PDB file of C-alpha atoms in Angstrom:
ATOM      1  CA  MET A  20      -9.455 -19.636  -3.363  1.00 75.00           C
ATOM      2  CA  GLN A  21      -8.868 -19.741   0.411  1.00 83.00           C
ATOM      3  CA  LEU A  22      -5.117 -20.216  -0.079  1.00 84.00           C
ATOM      4  CA  LYS A  23      -4.988 -17.240  -2.428  1.00 77.00           C
ATOM      5  CA  ALA A  24      -6.837 -15.085   0.123  1.00 74.00           C
ATOM      6  CA  GLU A  25      -4.440 -16.174   2.884  1.00 78.00           C
ATOM      7  CA  LEU A  26      -1.429 -15.383   0.708  1.00 77.00           C
ATOM      8  CA  GLN A  27      -2.813 -11.963  -0.172  1.00 71.00           C
ATOM      9  CA  ALA A  28      -3.433 -11.255   3.519  1.00 70.00           C
ATOM     10  CA  HIS A  29       0.300 -11.638   4.192  1.00 78.00           C
ATOM     11  CA  GLN A  30       1.551  -9.603   1.186  1.00 81.00           C
ATOM     12  CA  LEU A  31       2.235  -5.904   1.097  1.00 85.00           C
ATOM     13  CA  SER A  32       0.731  -4.921  -2.210  1.00 86.00           C
ATOM     14  CA  LYS A  33      -1.748  -2.401  -3.538  1.00 89.00           C
ATOM     15  CA  GLU A  34      -4.457  -5.056  -3.613  1.00 86.00           C
ATOM     16  CA  SER A  35      -3.829  -6.162  -0.038  1.00 86.00           C
ATOM     17  CA  PHE A  36      -4.002  -2.602   1.251  1.00 91.00           C
ATOM     18  CA  GLU A  37      -6.979  -1.709  -0.922  1.00 92.00           C
ATOM     19  CA  HIS A  38      -9.296  -4.099   0.867  1.00 88.00           C
ATOM     20  CA  ASP A  39      -7.858  -3.988   4.400  1.00 92.00           C
ATOM     21  CA  ASN A  40      -8.016  -0.679   6.239  1.00 95.00           C
ATOM     22  CA  GLU A  41      -6.641  -2.324   9.391  1.00 96.00           C
ATOM     23  CA  LYS A  42      -3.468  -3.214   7.471  1.00 93.00           C
ATOM     24  CA  VAL A  43      -3.243   0.339   6.136  1.00 95.00           C
ATOM     25  CA  LYS A  44      -3.518   1.725   9.660  1.00 97.00           C
ATOM     26  CA  TYR A  45      -1.006  -0.774  11.085  1.00 96.00           C
ATOM     27  CA  TYR A  46       1.705  -0.113   8.507  1.00 93.00           C
ATOM     28  CA  THR A  47       1.144   3.592   7.812  1.00 95.00           C
ATOM     29  CA  GLY A  48      -0.818   5.096  10.669  1.00 98.00           C
ATOM     30  CA  LEU A  49      -3.299   6.416   8.110  1.00 98.00           C
ATOM     31  CA  PRO A  50      -7.001   5.674   8.601  1.00 98.00           C
ATOM     32  CA  ASN A  51      -7.762   4.041   5.238  1.00 98.00           C
ATOM     33  CA  PHE A  52      -6.598   3.206   1.728  1.00 97.00           C
ATOM     34  CA  ARG A  53      -8.118   6.327   0.178  1.00 98.00           C
ATOM     35  CA  VAL A  54      -6.071   8.602   2.443  1.00 98.00           C
ATOM     36  CA  LEU A  55      -2.954   6.525   1.645  1.00 96.00           C
ATOM     37  CA  VAL A  56      -3.474   7.045  -2.085  1.00 96.00           C
ATOM     38  CA  ILE A  57      -3.974  10.782  -1.573  1.00 97.00           C
ATOM     39  CA  VAL A  58      -0.761  11.049   0.445  1.00 96.00           C
ATOM     40  CA  LEU A  59       1.191   9.005  -2.125  1.00 93.00           C
ATOM     41  CA  ASN A  60      -0.086  11.197  -4.937  1.00 93.00           C
ATOM     42  CA  ILE A  61       1.129  14.281  -3.080  1.00 96.00           C
ATOM     43  CA  VAL A  62       4.589  13.030  -2.082  1.00 93.00           C
ATOM     44  CA  THR A  63       5.532  10.835  -5.089  1.00 88.00           C
ATOM     45  CA  PRO A  64       6.705  13.763  -7.285  1.00 88.00           C
ATOM     46  CA  PHE A  65       9.169  14.796  -4.566  1.00 88.00           C
ATOM     47  CA  ILE A  66      10.771  11.380  -4.063  1.00 82.00           C
ATOM     48  CA  CYS A  67      14.169  11.295  -5.779  1.00 80.00           C
ATOM     49  CA  THR A  68      15.521   7.828  -6.356  1.00 73.00           C
ATOM     50  CA  LYS A  69      17.665   6.059  -8.899  1.00 69.00           C
ATOM     51  CA  ASN A  70      16.010   2.720  -8.124  1.00 66.00           C
ATOM     52  CA  ILE A  71      13.228   2.732 -10.684  1.00 64.00           C
ATOM     53  CA  GLY A  72      12.482  -0.953 -10.154  1.00 64.00           C
ATOM     54  CA  LEU A  73      10.247  -0.289  -7.177  1.00 63.00           C
ATOM     55  CA  GLY A  74       6.747   1.063  -7.490  1.00 69.00           C
ATOM     56  CA  ILE A  75       4.906   3.046  -4.836  1.00 70.00           C
ATOM     57  CA  PHE A  76       3.689  -0.257  -3.367  1.00 70.00           C
TER      58      PHE A  76
END
């Protein structure tokens, strides 16, 4: 379990941001995961891209 936790700590995924507000602040400047989700919900409809292979995380 410790190895899995260490791996998750180094990944940029929804799960890693969800439980680490310091990581959210470092990479986005936003105070916490909840604010990040709110911002993503607002801006996602306006993002035009042909690369549909990437999710919001």
